mmCIF file of N, CA and C in Angstrom:
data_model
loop_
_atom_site.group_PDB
_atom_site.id
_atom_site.type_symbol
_atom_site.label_atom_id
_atom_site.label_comp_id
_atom_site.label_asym_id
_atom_site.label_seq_id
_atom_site.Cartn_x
_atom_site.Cartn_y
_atom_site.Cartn_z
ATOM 1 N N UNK W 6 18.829 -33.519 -7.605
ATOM 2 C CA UNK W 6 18.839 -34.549 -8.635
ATOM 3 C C UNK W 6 18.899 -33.910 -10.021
ATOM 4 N N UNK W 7 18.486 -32.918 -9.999
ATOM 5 C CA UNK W 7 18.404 -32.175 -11.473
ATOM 6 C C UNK W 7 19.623 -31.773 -11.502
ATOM 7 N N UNK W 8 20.399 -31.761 -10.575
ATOM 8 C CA UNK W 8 21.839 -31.412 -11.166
ATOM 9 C C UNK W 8 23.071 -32.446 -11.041
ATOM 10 N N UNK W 9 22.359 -33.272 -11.116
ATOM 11 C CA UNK W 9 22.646 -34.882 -10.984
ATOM 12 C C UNK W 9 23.914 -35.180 -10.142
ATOM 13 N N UNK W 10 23.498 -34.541 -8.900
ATOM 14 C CA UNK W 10 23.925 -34.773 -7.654
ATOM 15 C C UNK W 10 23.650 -35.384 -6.632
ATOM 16 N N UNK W 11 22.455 -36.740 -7.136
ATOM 17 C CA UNK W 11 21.682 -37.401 -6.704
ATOM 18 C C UNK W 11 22.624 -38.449 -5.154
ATOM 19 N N UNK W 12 23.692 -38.585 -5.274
ATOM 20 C CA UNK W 12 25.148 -39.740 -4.358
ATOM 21 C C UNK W 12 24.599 -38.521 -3.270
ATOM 22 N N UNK W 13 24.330 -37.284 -3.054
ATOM 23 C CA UNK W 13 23.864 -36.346 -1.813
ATOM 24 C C UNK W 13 22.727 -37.141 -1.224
ATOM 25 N N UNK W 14 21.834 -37.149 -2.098
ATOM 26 C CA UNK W 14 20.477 -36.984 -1.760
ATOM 27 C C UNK W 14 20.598 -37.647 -0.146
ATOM 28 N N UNK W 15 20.537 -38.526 -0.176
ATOM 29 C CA UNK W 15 20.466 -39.847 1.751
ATOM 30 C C UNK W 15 21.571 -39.321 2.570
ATOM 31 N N UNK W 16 22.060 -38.460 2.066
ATOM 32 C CA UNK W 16 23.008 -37.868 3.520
ATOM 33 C C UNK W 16 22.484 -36.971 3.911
ATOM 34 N N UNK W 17 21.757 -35.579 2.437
ATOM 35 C CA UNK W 17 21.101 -34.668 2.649
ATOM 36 C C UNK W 17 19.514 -34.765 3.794
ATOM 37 N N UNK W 18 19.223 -36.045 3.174
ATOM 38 C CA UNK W 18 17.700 -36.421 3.900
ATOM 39 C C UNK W 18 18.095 -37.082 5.007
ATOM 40 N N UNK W 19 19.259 -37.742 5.675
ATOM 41 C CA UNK W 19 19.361 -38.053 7.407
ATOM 42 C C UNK W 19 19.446 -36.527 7.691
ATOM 43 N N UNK W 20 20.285 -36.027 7.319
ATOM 44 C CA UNK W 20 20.579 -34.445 7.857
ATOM 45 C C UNK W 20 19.513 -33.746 7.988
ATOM 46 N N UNK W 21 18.105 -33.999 7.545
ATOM 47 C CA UNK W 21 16.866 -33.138 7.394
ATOM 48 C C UNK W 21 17.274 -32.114 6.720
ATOM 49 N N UNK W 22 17.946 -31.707 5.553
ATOM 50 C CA UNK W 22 18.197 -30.701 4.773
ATOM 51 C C UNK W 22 17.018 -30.006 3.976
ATOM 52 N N UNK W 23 16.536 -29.715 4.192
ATOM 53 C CA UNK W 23 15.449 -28.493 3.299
ATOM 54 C C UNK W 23 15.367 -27.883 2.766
ATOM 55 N N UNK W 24 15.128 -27.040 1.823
ATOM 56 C CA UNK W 24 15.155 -25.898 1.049
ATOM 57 C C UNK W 24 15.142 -24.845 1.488
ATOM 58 N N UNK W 25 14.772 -24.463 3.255
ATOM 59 C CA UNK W 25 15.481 -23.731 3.803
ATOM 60 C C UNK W 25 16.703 -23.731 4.169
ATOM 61 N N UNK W 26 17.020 -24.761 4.878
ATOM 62 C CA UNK W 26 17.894 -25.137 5.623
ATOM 63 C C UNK W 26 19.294 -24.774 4.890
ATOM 64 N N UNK W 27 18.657 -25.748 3.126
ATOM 65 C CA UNK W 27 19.717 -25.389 2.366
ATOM 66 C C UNK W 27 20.242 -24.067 1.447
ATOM 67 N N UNK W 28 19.652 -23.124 1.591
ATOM 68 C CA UNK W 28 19.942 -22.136 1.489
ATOM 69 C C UNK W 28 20.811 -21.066 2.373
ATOM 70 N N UNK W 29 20.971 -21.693 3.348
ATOM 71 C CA UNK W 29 21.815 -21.309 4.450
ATOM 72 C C UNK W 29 23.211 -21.892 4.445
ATOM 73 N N UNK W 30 23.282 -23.344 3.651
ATOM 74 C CA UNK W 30 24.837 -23.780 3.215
ATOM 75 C C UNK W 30 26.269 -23.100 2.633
ATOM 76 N N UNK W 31 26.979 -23.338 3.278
ATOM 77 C CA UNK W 31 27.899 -22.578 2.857
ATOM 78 C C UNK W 31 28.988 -23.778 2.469
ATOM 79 N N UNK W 32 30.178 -23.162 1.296
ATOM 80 C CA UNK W 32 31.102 -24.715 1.609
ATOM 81 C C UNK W 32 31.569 -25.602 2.533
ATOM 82 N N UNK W 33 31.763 -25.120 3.500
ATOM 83 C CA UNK W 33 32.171 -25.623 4.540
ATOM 84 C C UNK W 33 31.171 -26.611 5.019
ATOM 85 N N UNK W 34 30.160 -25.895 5.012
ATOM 86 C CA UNK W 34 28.792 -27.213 5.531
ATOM 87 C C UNK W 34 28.611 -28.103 4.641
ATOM 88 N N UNK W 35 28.775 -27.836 3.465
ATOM 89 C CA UNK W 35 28.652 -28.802 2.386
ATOM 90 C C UNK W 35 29.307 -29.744 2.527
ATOM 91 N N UNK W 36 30.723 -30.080 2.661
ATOM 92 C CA UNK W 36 31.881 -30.483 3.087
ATOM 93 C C UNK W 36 31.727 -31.436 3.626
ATOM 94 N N UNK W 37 31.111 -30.810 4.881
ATOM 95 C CA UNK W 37 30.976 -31.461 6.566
ATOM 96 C C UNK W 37 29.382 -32.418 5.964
ATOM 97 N N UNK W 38 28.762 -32.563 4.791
ATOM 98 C CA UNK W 38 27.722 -33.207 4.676
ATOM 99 C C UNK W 38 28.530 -34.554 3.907
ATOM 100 N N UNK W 39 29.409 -34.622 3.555
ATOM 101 C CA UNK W 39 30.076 -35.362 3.329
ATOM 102 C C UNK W 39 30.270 -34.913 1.407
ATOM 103 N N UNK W 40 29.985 -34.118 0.870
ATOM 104 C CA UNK W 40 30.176 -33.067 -0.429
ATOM 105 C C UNK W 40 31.881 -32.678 -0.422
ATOM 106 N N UNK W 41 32.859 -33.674 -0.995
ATOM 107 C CA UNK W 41 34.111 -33.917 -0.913
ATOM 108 C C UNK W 41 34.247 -33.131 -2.254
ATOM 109 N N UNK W 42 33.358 -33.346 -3.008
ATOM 110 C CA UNK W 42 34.212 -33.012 -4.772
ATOM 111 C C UNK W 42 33.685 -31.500 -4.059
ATOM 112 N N UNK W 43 34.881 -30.889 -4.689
ATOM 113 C CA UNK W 43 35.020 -29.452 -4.968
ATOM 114 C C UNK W 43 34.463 -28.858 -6.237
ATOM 115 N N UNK W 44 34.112 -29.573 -7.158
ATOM 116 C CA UNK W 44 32.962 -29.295 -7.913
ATOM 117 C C UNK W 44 31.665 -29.285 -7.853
ATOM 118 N N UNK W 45 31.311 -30.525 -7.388
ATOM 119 C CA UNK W 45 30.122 -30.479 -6.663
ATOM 120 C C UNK W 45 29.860 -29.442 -5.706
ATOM 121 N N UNK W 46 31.170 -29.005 -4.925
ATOM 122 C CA UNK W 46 30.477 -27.998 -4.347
ATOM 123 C C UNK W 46 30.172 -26.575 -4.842
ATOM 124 N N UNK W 47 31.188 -26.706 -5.831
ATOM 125 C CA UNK W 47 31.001 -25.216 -6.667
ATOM 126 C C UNK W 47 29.360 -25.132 -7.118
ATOM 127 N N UNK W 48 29.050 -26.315 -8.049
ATOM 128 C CA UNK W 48 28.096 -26.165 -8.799
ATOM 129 C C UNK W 48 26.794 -26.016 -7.444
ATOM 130 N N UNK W 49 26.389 -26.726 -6.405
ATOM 131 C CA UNK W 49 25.505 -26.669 -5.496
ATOM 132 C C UNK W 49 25.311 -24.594 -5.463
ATOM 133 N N UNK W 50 26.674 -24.373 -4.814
ATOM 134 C CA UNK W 50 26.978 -23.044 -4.391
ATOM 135 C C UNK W 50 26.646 -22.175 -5.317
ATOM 136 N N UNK W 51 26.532 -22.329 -6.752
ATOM 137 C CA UNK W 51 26.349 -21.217 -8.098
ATOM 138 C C UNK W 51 24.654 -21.278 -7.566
ATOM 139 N N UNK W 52 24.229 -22.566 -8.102
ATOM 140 C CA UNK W 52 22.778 -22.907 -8.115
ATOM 141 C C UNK W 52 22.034 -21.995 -6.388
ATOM 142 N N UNK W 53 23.115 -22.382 -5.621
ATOM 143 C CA UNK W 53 22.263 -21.455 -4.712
ATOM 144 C C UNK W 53 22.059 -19.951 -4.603
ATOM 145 N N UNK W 54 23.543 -19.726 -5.318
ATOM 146 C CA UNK W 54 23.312 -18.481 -5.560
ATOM 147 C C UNK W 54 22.373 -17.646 -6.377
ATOM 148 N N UNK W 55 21.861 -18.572 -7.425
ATOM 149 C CA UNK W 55 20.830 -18.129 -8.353
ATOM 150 C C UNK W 55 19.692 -18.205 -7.596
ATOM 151 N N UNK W 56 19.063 -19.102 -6.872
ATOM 152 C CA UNK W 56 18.199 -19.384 -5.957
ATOM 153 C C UNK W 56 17.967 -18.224 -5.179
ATOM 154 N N UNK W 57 19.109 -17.739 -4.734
ATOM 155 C CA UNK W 57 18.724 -16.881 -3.632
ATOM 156 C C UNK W 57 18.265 -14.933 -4.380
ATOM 157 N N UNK W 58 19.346 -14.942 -5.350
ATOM 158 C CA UNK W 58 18.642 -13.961 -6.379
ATOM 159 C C UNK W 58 17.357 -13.889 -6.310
ATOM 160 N N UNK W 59 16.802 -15.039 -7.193
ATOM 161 C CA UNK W 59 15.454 -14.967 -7.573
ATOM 162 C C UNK W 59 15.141 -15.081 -6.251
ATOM 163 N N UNK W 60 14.404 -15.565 -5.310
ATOM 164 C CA UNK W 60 14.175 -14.687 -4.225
ATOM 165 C C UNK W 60 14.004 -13.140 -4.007
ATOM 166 N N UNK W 61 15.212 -13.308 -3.573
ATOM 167 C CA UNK W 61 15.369 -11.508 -3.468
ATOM 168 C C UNK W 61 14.563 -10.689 -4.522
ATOM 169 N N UNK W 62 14.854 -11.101 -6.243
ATOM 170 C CA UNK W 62 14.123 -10.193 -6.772
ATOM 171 C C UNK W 62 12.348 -10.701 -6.877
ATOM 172 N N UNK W 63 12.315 -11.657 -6.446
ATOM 173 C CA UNK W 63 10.442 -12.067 -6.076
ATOM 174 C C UNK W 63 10.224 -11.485 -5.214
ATOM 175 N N UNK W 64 11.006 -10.875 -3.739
ATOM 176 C CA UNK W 64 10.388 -10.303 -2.544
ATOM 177 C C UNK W 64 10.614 -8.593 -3.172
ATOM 178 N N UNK W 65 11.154 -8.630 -3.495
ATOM 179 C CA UNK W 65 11.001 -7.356 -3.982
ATOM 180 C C UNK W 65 10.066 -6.310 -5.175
ATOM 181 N N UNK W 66 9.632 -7.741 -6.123
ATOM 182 C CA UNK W 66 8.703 -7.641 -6.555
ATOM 183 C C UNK W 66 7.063 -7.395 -5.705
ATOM 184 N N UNK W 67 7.163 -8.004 -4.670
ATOM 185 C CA UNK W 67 6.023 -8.328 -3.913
ATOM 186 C C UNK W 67 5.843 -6.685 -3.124
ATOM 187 N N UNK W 68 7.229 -6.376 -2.652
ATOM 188 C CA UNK W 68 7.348 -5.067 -1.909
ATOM 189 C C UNK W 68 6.511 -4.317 -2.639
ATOM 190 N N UNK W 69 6.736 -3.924 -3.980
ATOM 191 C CA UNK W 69 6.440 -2.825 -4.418
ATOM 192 C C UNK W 69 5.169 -3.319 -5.326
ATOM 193 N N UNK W 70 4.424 -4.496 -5.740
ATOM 194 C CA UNK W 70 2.985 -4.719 -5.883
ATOM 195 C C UNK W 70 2.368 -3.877 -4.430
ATOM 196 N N UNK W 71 3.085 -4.265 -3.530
ATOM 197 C CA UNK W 71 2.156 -3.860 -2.016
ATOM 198 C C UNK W 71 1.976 -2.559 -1.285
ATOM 199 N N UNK W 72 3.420 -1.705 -2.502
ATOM 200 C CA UNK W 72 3.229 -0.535 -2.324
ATOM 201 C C UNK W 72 2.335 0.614 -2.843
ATOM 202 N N UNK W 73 2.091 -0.628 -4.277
ATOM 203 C CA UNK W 73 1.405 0.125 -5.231
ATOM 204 C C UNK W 73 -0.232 -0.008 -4.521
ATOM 205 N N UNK W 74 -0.543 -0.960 -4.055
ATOM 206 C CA UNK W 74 -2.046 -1.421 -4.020
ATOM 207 C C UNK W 74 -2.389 0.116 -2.086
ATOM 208 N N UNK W 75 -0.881 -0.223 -1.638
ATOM 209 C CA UNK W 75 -1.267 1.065 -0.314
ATOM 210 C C UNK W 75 -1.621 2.107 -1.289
ATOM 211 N N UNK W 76 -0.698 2.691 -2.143
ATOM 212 C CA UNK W 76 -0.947 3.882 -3.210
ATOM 213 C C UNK W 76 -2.711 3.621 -3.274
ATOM 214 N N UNK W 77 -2.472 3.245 -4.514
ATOM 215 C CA UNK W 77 -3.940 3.306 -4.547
ATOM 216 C C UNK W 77 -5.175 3.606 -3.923
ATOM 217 N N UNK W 78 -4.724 2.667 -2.245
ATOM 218 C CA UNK W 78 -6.207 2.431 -1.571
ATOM 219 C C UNK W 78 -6.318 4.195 -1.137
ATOM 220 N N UNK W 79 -5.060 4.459 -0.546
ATOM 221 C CA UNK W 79 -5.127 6.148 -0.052
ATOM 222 C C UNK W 79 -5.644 7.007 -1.092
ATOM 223 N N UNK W 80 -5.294 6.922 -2.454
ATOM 224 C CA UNK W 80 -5.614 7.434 -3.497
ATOM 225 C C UNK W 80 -7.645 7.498 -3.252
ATOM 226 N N UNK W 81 -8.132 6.254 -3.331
ATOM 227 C CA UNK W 81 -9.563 6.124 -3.271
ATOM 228 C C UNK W 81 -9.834 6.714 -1.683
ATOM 229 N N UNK W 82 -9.617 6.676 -0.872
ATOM 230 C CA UNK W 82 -9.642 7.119 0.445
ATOM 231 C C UNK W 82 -9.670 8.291 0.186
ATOM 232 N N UNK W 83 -8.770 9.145 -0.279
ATOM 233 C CA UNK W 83 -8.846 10.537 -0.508
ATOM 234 C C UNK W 83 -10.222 11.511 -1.340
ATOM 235 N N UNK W 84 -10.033 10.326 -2.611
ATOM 236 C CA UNK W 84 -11.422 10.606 -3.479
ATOM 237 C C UNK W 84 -12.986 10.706 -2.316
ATOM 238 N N UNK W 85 -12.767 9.718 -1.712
ATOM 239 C CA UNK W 85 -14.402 9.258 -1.150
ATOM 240 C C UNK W 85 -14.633 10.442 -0.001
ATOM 241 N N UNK W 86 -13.497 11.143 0.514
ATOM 242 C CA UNK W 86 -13.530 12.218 1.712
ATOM 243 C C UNK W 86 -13.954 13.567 0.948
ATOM 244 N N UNK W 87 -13.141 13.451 -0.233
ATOM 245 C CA UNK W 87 -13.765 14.855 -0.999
ATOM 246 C C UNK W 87 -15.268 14.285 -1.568
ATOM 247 N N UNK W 88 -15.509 13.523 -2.229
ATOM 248 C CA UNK W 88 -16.612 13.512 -2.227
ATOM 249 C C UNK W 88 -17.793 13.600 -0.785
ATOM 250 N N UNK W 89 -17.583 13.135 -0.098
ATOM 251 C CA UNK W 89 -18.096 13.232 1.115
ATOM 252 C C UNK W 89 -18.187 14.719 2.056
ATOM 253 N N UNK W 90 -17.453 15.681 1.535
ATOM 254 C CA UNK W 90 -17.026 16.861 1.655
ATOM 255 C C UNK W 90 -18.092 17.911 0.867
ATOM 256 N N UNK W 91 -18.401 17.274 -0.413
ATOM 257 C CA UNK W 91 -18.757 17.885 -1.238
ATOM 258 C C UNK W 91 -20.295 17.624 -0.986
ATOM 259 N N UNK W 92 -20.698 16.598 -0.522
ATOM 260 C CA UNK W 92 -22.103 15.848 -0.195
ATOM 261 C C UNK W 92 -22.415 16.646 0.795
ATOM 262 N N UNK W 93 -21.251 17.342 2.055
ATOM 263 C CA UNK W 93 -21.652 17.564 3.220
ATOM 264 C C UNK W 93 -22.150 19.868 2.856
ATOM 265 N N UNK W 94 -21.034 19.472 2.201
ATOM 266 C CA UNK W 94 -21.340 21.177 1.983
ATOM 267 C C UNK W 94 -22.510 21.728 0.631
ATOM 268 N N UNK W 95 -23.246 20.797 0.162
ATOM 269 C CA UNK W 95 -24.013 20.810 -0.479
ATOM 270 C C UNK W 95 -25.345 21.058 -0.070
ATOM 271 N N UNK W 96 -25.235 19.593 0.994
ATOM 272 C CA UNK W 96 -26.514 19.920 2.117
ATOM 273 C C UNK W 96 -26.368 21.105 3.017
ATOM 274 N N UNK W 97 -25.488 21.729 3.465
ATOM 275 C CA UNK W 97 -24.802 22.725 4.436
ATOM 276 C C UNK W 97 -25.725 23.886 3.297
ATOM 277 N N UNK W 98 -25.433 23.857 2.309
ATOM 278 C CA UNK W 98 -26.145 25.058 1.459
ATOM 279 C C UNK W 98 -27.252 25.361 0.991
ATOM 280 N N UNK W 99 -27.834 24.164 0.887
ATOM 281 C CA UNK W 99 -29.351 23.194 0.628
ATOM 282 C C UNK W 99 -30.121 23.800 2.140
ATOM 283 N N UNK W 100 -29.950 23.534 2.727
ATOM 284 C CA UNK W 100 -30.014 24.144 3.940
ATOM 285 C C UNK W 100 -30.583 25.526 4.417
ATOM 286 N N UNK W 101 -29.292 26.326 4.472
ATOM 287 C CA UNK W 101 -29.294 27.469 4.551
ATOM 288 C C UNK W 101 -29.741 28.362 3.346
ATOM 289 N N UNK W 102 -30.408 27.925 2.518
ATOM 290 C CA UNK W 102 -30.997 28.641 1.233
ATOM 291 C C UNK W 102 -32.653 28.515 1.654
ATOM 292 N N UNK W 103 -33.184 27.309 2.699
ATOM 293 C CA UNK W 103 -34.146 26.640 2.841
ATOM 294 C C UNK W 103 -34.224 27.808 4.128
ATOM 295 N N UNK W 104 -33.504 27.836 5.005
ATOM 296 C CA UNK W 104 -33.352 28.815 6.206
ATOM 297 C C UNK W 104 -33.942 29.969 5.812
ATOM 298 N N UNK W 105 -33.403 30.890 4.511
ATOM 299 C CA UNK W 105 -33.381 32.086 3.872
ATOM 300 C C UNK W 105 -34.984 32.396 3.737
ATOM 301 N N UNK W 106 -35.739 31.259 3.290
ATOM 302 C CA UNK W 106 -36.653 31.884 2.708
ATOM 303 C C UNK W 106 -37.556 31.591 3.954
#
């Protein structure tokens, strides 16, 4: 409707068309939805194409938030073993100084 292609809408909704569904349209299906103007189908087809962009660059955004946050956690994982390393060979020396005397 925002692209005031609203004469779709009740063919689109018997068809159960979705925002998945419709992202999977190609002209030809458009066509076959009863989408005769060849403008109309252009303009549907641009708009999906932008659609599907943004997508792509949102999942890809998401990829690499998720790569960054793995980074990180290994990053602290690493810290807490050396520290834990350092706790262990401390007492290890604490120890054996206690042994000595």
């Amino acid at each position: 409707m925002s692209l005031n292609l609203e004469q779709y809408v009740s063919e689109f909704t018997a068809q159960n068309i979705n925002g998945e569904h419709l992202l999977h349209l190609d002209g030809s299906k458009l066509k076959a939805l009863g989408m005769t103007s060849s403008q109309d189908r252009a303009i549907i087809k641009k708009k999906l194409k932008e659609m599907k962009a943004s997508l792509e660059k949102a999942r890809k955004a998401q990829e690499k938030m998720e790569k960054q946050r793995e980074k990180l956690r290994k990053k602290e994982q690493e810290q807490l073993q050396r520290r834990s390393k350092k706790t262990d060979k401390c007492s290890s020396d604490a120890t054996e100084g206690t042994n000595e005397q």
